[in-house]
Tab-separated table of C-alpha atoms in Angstrom:
chain	number	residue	atom	x	y	z
A	228	MET	CA	60.668	75.128	132.106
A	229	SER	CA	58.519	78.104	133.142
A	230	LYS	CA	58.188	81.346	131.203
A	231	ALA	CA	60.271	83.157	133.828
A	232	GLN	CA	63.043	80.568	133.538
A	233	ILE	CA	63.024	80.859	129.745
A	234	LEU	CA	63.289	84.655	129.971
A	235	ASN	CA	66.134	84.402	132.470
A	236	PHE	CA	67.914	81.932	130.190
A	237	ILE	CA	67.516	84.224	127.176
A	238	LYS	CA	68.828	87.181	129.187
A	239	ASN	CA	71.827	85.193	130.432
A	240	PRO	CA	74.954	87.273	129.600
A	241	LYS	CA	76.965	84.145	128.762
A	242	LEU	CA	74.325	83.073	126.243
A	243	ILE	CA	74.218	86.537	124.656
A	244	LEU	CA	78.020	86.663	124.439
A	245	THR	CA	78.081	83.192	122.879
A	246	LEU	CA	75.489	84.290	120.308
A	247	ILE	CA	77.563	87.359	119.426
A	248	LEU	CA	80.665	85.200	118.927
A	249	VAL	CA	78.808	82.574	116.873
A	250	ILE	CA	77.125	85.204	114.700
A	251	PHE	CA	80.448	86.958	114.094
A	252	PHE	CA	82.108	83.680	113.141
A	253	LEU	CA	79.315	82.636	110.760
A	254	LYS	CA	79.245	86.113	109.235
A	255	GLY	CA	83.002	85.895	108.795
A	256	VAL	CA	82.836	82.512	107.074
A	257	PHE	CA	80.206	83.931	104.711
A	258	LEU	CA	82.484	86.883	103.915
A	259	CYS	CA	85.381	84.449	103.396
A	260	THR	CA	83.444	82.697	100.658
A	261	LEU	CA	81.979	85.890	99.186
A	262	SER	CA	85.186	87.401	97.788
A	263	PRO	CA	86.921	85.489	94.955
A	264	ILE	CA	90.387	84.048	95.495
A	265	PHE	CA	93.271	86.526	96.045
A	266	THR	CA	91.004	89.612	95.932
A	267	GLY	CA	91.533	90.694	99.552
A	268	GLN	CA	93.857	93.528	100.574
A	269	ASP	CA	97.417	92.425	99.582
A	270	GLU	CA	96.064	88.892	99.894
A	271	ALA	CA	97.912	87.318	96.971
A	272	ARG	CA	101.288	88.403	98.334
A	273	HIS	CA	100.466	87.219	101.842
A	274	TYR	CA	99.341	83.815	100.597
A	275	SER	CA	102.464	83.622	98.435
A	276	SER	CA	104.515	84.311	101.572
A	277	LEU	CA	102.998	81.507	103.627
A	278	GLN	CA	102.999	79.098	100.673
A	279	TYR	CA	106.706	79.783	100.108
A	280	ARG	CA	107.398	78.995	103.760
A	281	ALA	CA	105.504	75.709	103.411
A	282	GLU	CA	107.835	74.472	100.664
A	283	PRO	CA	110.345	71.666	101.361
A	284	LYS	CA	113.644	72.817	102.842
A	285	ASP	CA	115.553	71.229	99.965
A	286	LYS	CA	114.484	73.281	96.950
A	287	ASN	CA	116.055	71.134	94.255
A	288	TRP	CA	114.098	72.541	91.320
A	289	GLU	CA	115.453	74.968	88.747
A	290	LYS	CA	114.988	78.661	89.541
A	291	ILE	CA	114.120	81.436	87.104
A	292	ASP	CA	116.041	84.699	87.456
A	293	ARG	CA	113.387	87.406	87.162
A	294	PRO	CA	113.157	90.607	89.226
A	295	VAL	CA	110.070	91.249	91.311
A	296	GLY	CA	107.579	93.168	89.170
A	297	SER	CA	105.437	96.204	89.861
A	298	ILE	CA	102.601	95.799	92.361
A	299	LYS	CA	100.411	97.716	89.911
A	300	SER	CA	100.585	95.034	87.242
A	301	ILE	CA	97.222	93.742	86.010
A	302	ASN	CA	98.389	90.242	85.085
A	303	ILE	CA	99.024	87.758	87.917
A	304	ALA	CA	101.645	86.033	85.745
A	305	ASP	CA	103.812	89.159	86.119
A	306	TYR	CA	104.229	88.428	89.822
A	307	ASN	CA	106.829	86.010	91.176
A	308	PHE	CA	104.260	83.735	92.768
A	309	SER	CA	104.140	79.945	92.803
A	310	GLN	CA	103.190	78.051	89.671
A	311	GLU	CA	99.967	76.972	91.358
A	312	MET	CA	99.000	80.520	92.362
A	313	ILE	CA	99.582	81.939	88.893
A	314	HIS	CA	97.574	79.281	87.043
A	315	ALA	CA	94.792	79.096	89.644
A	316	GLY	CA	94.526	82.899	89.602
A	317	GLU	CA	94.225	82.932	85.825
A	318	MET	CA	91.628	80.163	85.910
A	319	ALA	CA	89.633	82.054	88.566
A	320	ASP	CA	89.691	85.319	86.548
A	321	TYR	CA	91.874	87.154	89.062
A	322	ASN	CA	93.172	89.387	86.269
A	323	VAL	CA	89.611	90.471	85.527
A	324	PHE	CA	88.738	91.350	89.130
A	325	ARG	CA	91.946	93.124	90.108
A	326	HIS	CA	91.674	96.201	87.911
A	327	GLN	CA	88.241	96.105	86.309
A	328	MET	CA	85.525	97.389	88.622
A	329	TYR	CA	82.361	96.135	86.981
A	330	ASN	CA	83.265	92.612	85.858
A	331	THR	CA	81.517	89.831	87.758
A	332	VAL	CA	82.034	86.105	88.242
A	333	ASN	CA	81.332	83.932	85.223
A	334	PHE	CA	78.760	81.297	86.146
A	335	SER	CA	78.716	77.744	84.820
A	336	ASP	CA	75.681	75.602	84.060
A	337	GLY	CA	76.726	72.860	86.490
A	338	TYR	CA	77.447	72.447	90.214
A	339	ASN	CA	81.111	73.484	89.946
A	340	GLY	CA	82.223	76.955	88.990
A	341	VAL	CA	83.959	77.812	85.735
A	342	ASN	CA	87.389	76.089	85.676
A	343	GLU	CA	86.864	74.778	89.231
A	344	ALA	CA	87.299	71.155	88.155
A	345	GLU	CA	90.551	72.093	86.425
A	346	ILE	CA	91.844	73.790	89.573
A	347	ASN	CA	90.818	70.792	91.703
A	348	ARG	CA	92.937	68.465	89.567
A	349	GLN	CA	96.094	69.953	91.144
A	350	LEU	CA	98.038	70.078	87.895
A	351	TRP	CA	100.488	72.711	89.176
A	352	LYS	CA	103.069	72.582	91.933
A	353	PRO	CA	102.653	74.846	94.989
A	354	TYR	CA	106.316	75.805	94.573
A	355	ASN	CA	107.878	79.134	93.697
A	356	TYR	CA	110.214	78.800	90.713
A	357	PHE	CA	111.717	82.287	90.956
A	358	LYS	CA	115.042	83.247	92.520
A	359	GLN	CA	113.401	86.413	93.826
A	360	PRO	CA	109.993	85.286	95.113
A	361	ASP	CA	107.288	87.904	95.587
A	362	ILE	CA	106.858	87.458	99.337
A	363	VAL	CA	107.026	89.320	102.637
A	364	GLY	CA	110.483	88.563	103.994
A	365	GLY	CA	111.695	87.927	107.525
A	366	LYS	CA	110.380	85.811	110.366
A	367	ASN	CA	106.702	86.206	111.094
A	368	LEU	CA	104.580	84.501	113.730
A	369	TYR	CA	101.379	84.684	111.690
A	370	TYR	CA	102.996	82.884	108.770
A	371	SER	CA	104.301	80.194	111.129
A	372	ILE	CA	100.729	79.493	112.275
A	373	ALA	CA	99.229	79.656	108.779
A	374	VAL	CA	101.989	77.456	107.352
A	375	SER	CA	101.042	74.722	109.821
A	376	LEU	CA	97.501	74.736	108.431
A	377	GLU	CA	98.853	74.827	104.871
A	378	LYS	CA	100.969	71.722	105.558
A	379	ILE	CA	98.113	69.856	107.259
A	380	LEU	CA	95.987	70.419	104.142
A	381	SER	CA	98.855	69.824	101.704
A	382	GLY	CA	96.978	66.987	100.004
A	383	SER	CA	94.048	69.271	99.166
A	384	ASP	CA	93.698	71.638	96.229
A	385	ILE	CA	94.508	75.331	96.483
A	386	LEU	CA	90.861	76.339	96.915
A	387	VAL	CA	90.555	74.261	100.101
A	388	ARG	CA	93.887	75.494	101.474
A	389	PHE	CA	93.328	79.132	100.589
A	390	PHE	CA	89.805	79.432	101.975
A	391	SER	CA	90.783	77.448	105.090
A	392	ASN	CA	93.419	80.080	105.795
A	393	ARG	CA	90.768	82.746	105.370
A	394	ILE	CA	88.627	80.946	107.943
A	395	LEU	CA	91.666	80.864	110.256
A	396	SER	CA	91.575	84.665	110.079
A	397	THR	CA	87.911	84.598	111.109
A	398	VAL	CA	88.787	82.397	114.104
A	399	LEU	CA	91.377	84.974	115.188
A	400	GLY	CA	88.799	87.717	114.695
A	401	THR	CA	86.347	85.830	116.912
A	402	ILE	CA	88.998	85.639	119.631
A	403	GLY	CA	89.413	89.392	119.215
A	404	ILE	CA	85.689	89.947	119.822
A	405	PHE	CA	85.878	87.909	123.040
A	406	LEU	CA	88.848	90.009	124.174
A	407	ALA	CA	86.832	93.139	123.366
A	408	TYR	CA	84.115	91.976	125.759
A	409	LEU	CA	86.683	91.411	128.522
A	410	ILE	CA	88.087	94.908	127.982
A	411	PHE	CA	84.669	96.590	128.084
A	412	LYS	CA	83.746	94.600	131.177
A	413	ASN	CA	86.949	95.351	133.066
A	414	ILE	CA	86.993	99.107	132.476
A	415	GLY	CA	83.927	99.230	134.701
A	416	LEU	CA	81.024	99.184	132.269
A	417	LYS	CA	77.945	97.243	133.289
A	418	GLU	CA	77.095	93.882	131.742
A	419	LYS	CA	74.477	95.124	129.290
A	420	ALA	CA	76.625	98.008	128.070
A	421	SER	CA	79.620	95.675	127.677
A	422	LEU	CA	77.606	93.233	125.579
A	423	ILE	CA	76.170	95.948	123.325
A	424	LEU	CA	79.621	97.458	122.761
A	425	THR	CA	80.940	93.967	121.980
A	426	ALA	CA	78.192	93.552	119.379
A	427	ILE	CA	79.009	96.972	117.900
A	428	THR	CA	82.643	95.884	117.572
A	429	ALA	CA	81.573	92.594	115.976
A	430	PHE	CA	79.564	94.435	113.329
A	431	GLN	CA	82.132	97.138	112.613
A	432	PRO	CA	82.308	96.593	108.820
A	433	LYS	CA	86.054	96.905	108.265
A	434	TYR	CA	86.865	94.609	111.186
A	435	GLY	CA	84.593	91.895	109.801
A	436	MET	CA	85.889	92.243	106.238
A	437	TYR	CA	89.535	92.318	107.286
A	438	PHE	CA	89.195	89.128	109.312
A	439	ALA	CA	87.868	87.357	106.228
A	440	ASN	CA	91.202	87.820	104.437
A	441	ILE	CA	94.704	86.375	104.643
A	442	ASN	CA	96.926	88.990	106.247
A	443	TYR	CA	99.317	89.064	109.198
A	444	ASP	CA	97.356	91.925	110.759
A	445	VAL	CA	94.687	89.396	111.769
A	446	LEU	CA	97.128	88.220	114.458
A	447	LEU	CA	98.500	91.658	115.307
A	448	ILE	CA	95.061	93.117	116.115
A	449	PRO	CA	94.098	90.497	118.773
A	450	LEU	CA	97.582	90.908	120.280
A	451	PHE	CA	96.890	94.637	120.654
A	452	PHE	CA	93.635	93.690	122.373
A	453	ILE	CA	95.545	91.353	124.715
A	454	PHE	CA	97.927	94.165	125.634
A	455	THR	CA	94.998	96.505	126.240
A	456	LEU	CA	93.338	93.902	128.463
A	457	GLY	CA	96.542	93.352	130.445
A	458	ALA	CA	96.902	97.091	130.978
A	459	ILE	CA	93.260	97.483	132.030
A	460	LEU	CA	93.616	94.619	134.513
A	461	SER	CA	96.747	96.291	135.894
A	462	LEU	CA	94.868	99.543	136.395
A	463	ARG	CA	92.064	97.632	138.058
A	464	ASN	CA	93.939	95.126	140.220
A	465	GLY	CA	97.437	96.547	140.429
A	466	PHE	CA	100.569	95.715	138.447
A	467	ASN	CA	101.425	92.066	139.143
A	468	TRP	CA	103.330	89.337	137.360
A	469	LYS	CA	100.203	88.029	135.599
A	470	ASN	CA	99.214	91.358	134.072
A	471	GLY	CA	102.809	92.298	133.347
A	472	SER	CA	103.398	88.962	131.630
A	473	LEU	CA	100.229	89.432	129.570
A	474	MET	CA	101.442	92.794	128.287
A	475	LEU	CA	104.995	91.595	127.628
A	476	LEU	CA	103.647	88.522	125.860
A	477	ALA	CA	101.517	90.720	123.602
A	478	ILE	CA	104.471	92.987	122.831
A	479	GLY	CA	106.817	90.061	122.151
A	480	LEU	CA	104.427	88.076	119.969
A	481	GLY	CA	103.288	91.286	118.294
A	482	PHE	CA	106.869	92.233	117.450
A	483	PHE	CA	107.414	88.860	115.770
A	484	THR	CA	104.201	89.443	113.818
A	485	LYS	CA	104.720	93.053	112.725
A	486	PRO	CA	107.107	95.744	114.031
A	487	THR	CA	104.083	98.013	114.579
A	488	ALA	CA	103.732	96.272	117.959
A	489	LEU	CA	106.865	98.070	119.172
A	490	ILE	CA	104.715	101.148	119.690
A	491	LEU	CA	103.133	99.296	122.634
A	492	LEU	CA	106.337	100.010	124.542
A	493	LEU	CA	105.175	103.613	124.972
A	494	PRO	CA	101.998	102.789	126.947
A	495	PHE	CA	103.819	99.932	128.717
A	496	PHE	CA	106.536	102.180	130.130
A	497	GLY	CA	103.921	104.857	130.718
A	498	LEU	CA	102.106	102.417	132.991
A	499	ILE	CA	105.329	101.585	134.812
A	500	VAL	CA	105.916	105.289	135.490
A	501	TYR	CA	102.298	105.672	136.614
A	502	PHE	CA	102.456	102.770	139.040
A	503	THR	CA	105.852	103.767	140.378
A	504	TYR	CA	105.023	107.383	141.208
A	505	SER	CA	101.295	107.320	141.902
A	506	ASN	CA	99.266	106.539	144.970
A	507	TYR	CA	98.960	102.970	143.718
A	508	LYS	CA	102.603	102.134	144.473
A	509	LYS	CA	101.523	100.369	147.662
A	510	LYS	CA	99.614	97.847	145.578
A	511	ILE	CA	102.557	96.771	143.497
A	512	ASN	CA	105.825	95.045	144.017
A	513	LEU	CA	108.705	97.080	142.589
A	514	LYS	CA	110.547	93.812	141.993
A	515	ILE	CA	107.843	92.894	139.476
A	516	ILE	CA	108.445	96.137	137.553
A	517	LEU	CA	112.216	95.586	137.608
A	518	LEU	CA	111.731	92.003	136.410
A	519	ALA	CA	109.471	93.204	133.572
A	520	ILE	CA	112.136	95.663	132.410
A	521	ILE	CA	114.854	92.987	132.566
A	522	ILE	CA	112.712	90.543	130.566
A	523	PHE	CA	112.105	93.201	127.922
A	524	ILE	CA	115.847	93.945	127.647
A	525	ILE	CA	116.592	90.224	127.235
A	526	ILE	CA	113.930	89.871	124.520
A	527	ALA	CA	115.256	92.963	122.732
A	528	TYR	CA	118.825	91.635	122.880
A	529	PHE	CA	118.060	88.183	121.499
A	530	SER	CA	115.740	89.516	118.785
A	531	ASN	CA	118.802	90.962	116.977
A	532	TYR	CA	116.589	93.821	115.804
A	533	ASN	CA	118.119	97.206	115.060
A	534	PHE	CA	115.739	99.398	117.049
A	535	ILE	CA	117.599	102.549	115.963
A	536	SER	CA	116.616	101.785	112.354
A	537	ILE	CA	112.967	102.558	113.069
A	538	LEU	CA	113.799	106.226	113.739
A	539	PRO	CA	113.478	108.504	110.691
A	540	PHE	CA	116.728	110.391	110.019
A	541	LYS	CA	117.976	111.970	106.804
A	542	HIS	CA	121.695	112.826	106.642
A	543	ASN	CA	121.525	115.636	109.213
A	544	LEU	CA	119.053	117.413	111.484
A	545	PRO	CA	118.176	120.313	109.118
A	546	GLU	CA	117.345	117.905	106.285
A	547	THR	CA	115.405	115.696	108.678
A	548	PHE	CA	113.266	118.624	109.835
A	549	ARG	CA	112.724	119.793	106.251
A	550	SER	CA	111.577	116.291	105.388
A	551	LEU	CA	109.238	116.319	108.394
A	552	GLY	CA	107.755	119.649	107.309
A	553	ALA	CA	107.196	118.372	103.773
A	554	TYR	CA	105.629	115.177	105.088
A	555	LEU	CA	103.259	116.974	107.451
A	556	SER	CA	102.145	119.413	104.754
A	557	GLU	CA	101.237	116.543	102.429
A	558	SER	CA	99.824	114.054	104.926
A	559	LEU	CA	97.905	116.213	107.405
A	560	THR	CA	95.175	117.312	105.015
A	561	MET	CA	91.415	117.001	105.327
A	562	GLY	CA	91.305	114.794	102.245
A	563	ARG	CA	93.745	112.259	103.679
A	564	PHE	CA	92.084	112.296	107.098
A	565	ALA	CA	88.747	111.682	105.387
A	566	LEU	CA	90.166	108.804	103.322
A	567	SER	CA	91.640	107.119	106.411
A	568	SER	CA	88.354	107.494	108.274
A	569	ARG	CA	86.167	106.217	105.420
A	570	THR	CA	88.290	103.118	104.886
A	571	TYR	CA	88.505	102.551	108.653
A	572	TRP	CA	84.716	102.341	108.917
A	573	GLY	CA	84.423	100.024	105.921
A	574	SER	CA	83.793	102.282	102.947
A	575	LEU	CA	85.160	100.418	99.927
A	576	GLY	CA	85.061	103.285	97.436
A	577	TRP	CA	83.789	100.982	94.703
A	578	PHE	CA	80.657	102.992	94.047
A	579	SER	CA	79.723	106.563	94.907
A	580	ASN	CA	76.403	106.602	96.734
A	581	ALA	CA	74.568	108.638	99.345
A	582	ILE	CA	74.378	105.909	102.014
A	583	ASP	CA	78.106	105.251	101.990
A	584	GLN	CA	79.018	108.937	102.239
A	585	ASN	CA	76.274	109.882	104.695
A	586	PHE	CA	77.134	107.058	107.096
A	587	THR	CA	80.738	108.196	107.415
A	588	ASN	CA	79.554	111.810	107.741
A	589	PHE	CA	77.230	110.658	110.530
A	590	VAL	CA	80.125	108.865	112.250
A	591	TRP	CA	82.367	111.956	111.995
A	592	THR	CA	79.642	114.070	113.587
A	593	ILE	CA	79.195	111.597	116.453
A	594	GLN	CA	82.966	111.381	116.994
A	595	THR	CA	83.299	115.178	117.107
A	596	ILE	CA	80.531	115.409	119.704
A	597	SER	CA	82.133	112.560	121.639
A	598	VAL	CA	85.514	114.336	121.746
A	599	VAL	CA	83.799	117.245	123.497
A	600	GLY	CA	82.298	114.772	125.973
A	601	ILE	CA	85.684	113.140	126.650
A	602	ILE	CA	87.317	116.519	127.325
A	603	LEU	CA	84.535	117.538	129.715
A	604	PHE	CA	84.679	114.106	131.377
A	605	LEU	CA	88.428	114.345	132.020
A	606	PHE	CA	88.239	117.843	133.530
A	607	SER	CA	85.059	117.303	135.517
A	608	LYS	CA	84.902	116.219	139.155
A	609	LYS	CA	81.491	114.658	138.642
A	610	LYS	CA	81.457	110.850	138.637
A	611	LEU	CA	78.837	108.859	136.759
A	612	ASP	CA	78.602	105.292	138.053
A	613	PHE	CA	77.681	103.843	134.646
A	614	LEU	CA	80.917	105.124	133.040
A	615	PRO	CA	84.530	104.007	133.599
A	616	GLU	CA	86.928	105.789	135.933
A	617	LYS	CA	89.162	108.476	134.456
A	618	LYS	CA	92.315	106.361	134.659
A	619	TYR	CA	90.895	103.917	132.102
A	620	VAL	CA	89.847	106.712	129.754
A	621	VAL	CA	93.280	108.364	129.986
A	622	PHE	CA	94.935	105.048	129.161
A	623	LEU	CA	92.655	104.435	126.146
A	624	VAL	CA	93.377	107.945	124.867
A	625	GLY	CA	97.074	107.156	125.305
A	626	MET	CA	96.672	104.020	123.191
A	627	ILE	CA	95.068	106.060	120.402
A	628	ILE	CA	97.881	108.630	120.501
A	629	ALA	CA	100.621	105.959	120.612
A	630	LEU	CA	99.351	104.101	117.539
A	631	GLN	CA	98.805	107.352	115.632
A	632	PHE	CA	102.376	108.359	116.462
A	633	GLY	CA	103.787	104.991	115.386
A	634	ILE	CA	101.907	104.889	112.081
A	635	ARG	CA	102.850	108.488	111.237
A	636	MET	CA	106.511	107.799	112.062
A	637	ALA	CA	106.557	104.757	109.758
A	638	ASP	CA	104.781	106.709	107.020
A	639	TRP	CA	107.245	109.574	107.374
A	640	LYS	CA	110.219	107.220	107.149
A	641	VAL	CA	108.914	105.762	103.863
A	642	PHE	CA	108.168	109.294	102.620
A	643	MET	CA	111.736	110.294	103.469
A	644	GLY	CA	113.126	107.571	101.212
A	645	ALA	CA	110.586	107.722	98.374
A	646	GLY	CA	109.965	111.464	98.305
A	647	GLU	CA	106.223	110.867	98.188
A	648	LEU	CA	103.399	109.365	100.256
A	649	GLU	CA	104.021	105.818	99.080
A	650	LEU	CA	102.813	103.987	102.209
A	651	GLY	CA	99.965	106.227	103.360
A	652	THR	CA	97.665	105.725	106.326
A	653	PRO	CA	94.761	103.510	105.225
A	654	GLY	CA	92.055	102.915	107.796
A	655	ARG	CA	92.981	99.275	108.402
A	656	TYR	CA	96.236	100.378	110.068
A	657	PHE	CA	94.196	101.788	112.965
A	658	LEU	CA	92.100	98.667	113.640
A	659	PRO	CA	94.396	97.503	116.503
A	660	ASN	CA	92.822	100.293	118.568
A	661	LEU	CA	89.232	99.571	117.515
A	662	VAL	CA	88.115	98.541	121.017
A	663	SER	CA	89.730	101.602	122.601
A	664	HIS	CA	88.162	103.823	119.947
A	665	ILE	CA	84.622	102.472	120.330
A	666	ALA	CA	84.844	102.650	124.128
A	667	LEU	CA	85.953	106.290	124.007
A	668	VAL	CA	83.233	107.305	121.535
A	669	PHE	CA	80.468	106.009	123.785
A	670	VAL	CA	82.053	107.197	127.033
A	671	GLY	CA	82.106	110.705	125.565
A	672	LEU	CA	78.469	110.418	124.521
A	673	GLY	CA	77.543	108.924	127.889
A	674	TYR	CA	79.023	111.854	129.762
A	675	LEU	CA	77.131	114.369	127.628
A	676	LEU	CA	73.873	112.433	128.054
A	677	GLN	CA	74.399	112.220	131.855
A	678	LYS	CA	71.654	109.615	132.408
A	679	GLU	CA	72.171	105.840	132.265
A	680	ASN	CA	68.943	105.181	130.354
A	681	ARG	CA	69.969	107.734	127.707
A	682	PHE	CA	73.391	106.083	127.541
A	683	LYS	CA	71.786	102.684	126.931
A	684	ASN	CA	69.581	104.166	124.210
A	685	ALA	CA	72.665	105.662	122.538
A	686	LEU	CA	74.322	102.235	122.642
A	687	LEU	CA	71.289	100.627	120.990
A	688	VAL	CA	71.189	103.305	118.277
A	689	GLY	CA	74.905	102.718	117.678
A	690	LEU	CA	74.361	98.977	117.391
A	691	ILE	CA	71.457	99.365	114.953
A	692	ALA	CA	73.459	101.829	112.829
A	693	MET	CA	76.549	99.598	112.749
A	694	LEU	CA	74.528	96.475	111.983
A	695	SER	CA	72.600	98.247	109.219
A	696	PHE	CA	75.726	99.630	107.534
A	697	SER	CA	77.476	96.264	107.773
A	698	MET	CA	74.519	94.506	106.148
A	699	TYR	CA	74.288	97.223	103.505
A	700	LEU	CA	77.960	96.855	102.531
A	701	THR	CA	77.682	93.078	102.389
A	702	PHE	CA	74.488	92.732	100.376
A	703	ASN	CA	74.365	96.006	98.430
A	704	ILE	CA	78.045	96.550	97.633
A	705	ILE	CA	80.195	93.398	97.901
A	706	LEU	CA	77.648	90.845	96.664
A	707	PRO	CA	76.562	92.824	93.554
A	708	ARG	CA	80.192	93.755	92.810
A	709	TYR	CA	81.172	90.146	92.220
A	710	TYR	CA	77.979	88.286	91.394
A	711	LEU	CA	75.173	90.518	90.043
């Protein structure tokens, strides 16, 4: 093979994409093994939920009548988890990690970790002995998938089953990265720009960390990406049964994963209105749109879900508006916006340091500049061939607004019942729009920079910054937190 052939092979987009996917997966597996058992975000409760669903249908063992305890409890034995989870958690020092910031893993002198041999002996049943199990109720598509893996590995100890389910999350995250590439490519970005943006997404710290945990959001996020891809393809090729089915599939599967997916109905019907009344109506078949609406109505009917229940309402309209005013005054503050943004970009808040704070400050500055670029882009008649068309940008902005609206509505509804910000808006709630967000940030910068070579340089700087911060969090924050 000649030097030219080798260079062409190395520059092959398929090879580069494959490398990005492989690197993300391997990085994810490393992160899966880095955090001790049950220490991920709400991870113990999610694993309890899938383990409960993996139990035999005939639960012929005696049940203990104990109410579900406080989620703030330090001791894992206070939670209504399975016998196996409680004892394995105690053996693995879960109680030490959960509420004590500076305690690290106890090391043994041998090959196995402290108490690992005891856990491997499988002395405890993976059954929940409480009448009121501490689980997430209702039907859930993610749990159905994870339960299948749990049953396949039923003969293995809890460490094998638990960390295998974490790796399942990484597999779903890898699929999400591939979908991100398809989205970037189909909004009209060139190959190189699409690949760099895909790599930036792959190294977004919170995305990588979240897909190394057990949580039903690891299925919801790729489903959001699938919807986004279906919508982009519709804008590109016209609304047809393939693209419509892709969006409806994402909404349906997303709904059975987490009700947050219902917010996708807003951009979906927005697209239908756009295609019906725009110049693109010649490209579509109105029968397809009618069929899509009928299918949605059928799905909604057979889901037996009370869609009215998602609307916040308190006794009467005056009280509802007073509640809204109180919610907005408490939630729309700079401090809460800053907290959402920091956690969205991966800041863990474990230690206060200059790099952590300055990186998020740098990101806020870039985003503010980018917003100016997006506004100018949308109101300008000038077309830059290395940037997407306006219709794609408008849609991506719509996705951002729709998810913000949905999350705020859910937060307000909880606030209405609790009288305080009990749910909140942590950064991870906004990850379903990560691809849309990253695309918009760099489109805004690209318009301000005006030149394609400057745009490419901005992409490379973004990639280096994201990669550096991701590596910093992994090796300077997470690793020392648990092991040094």
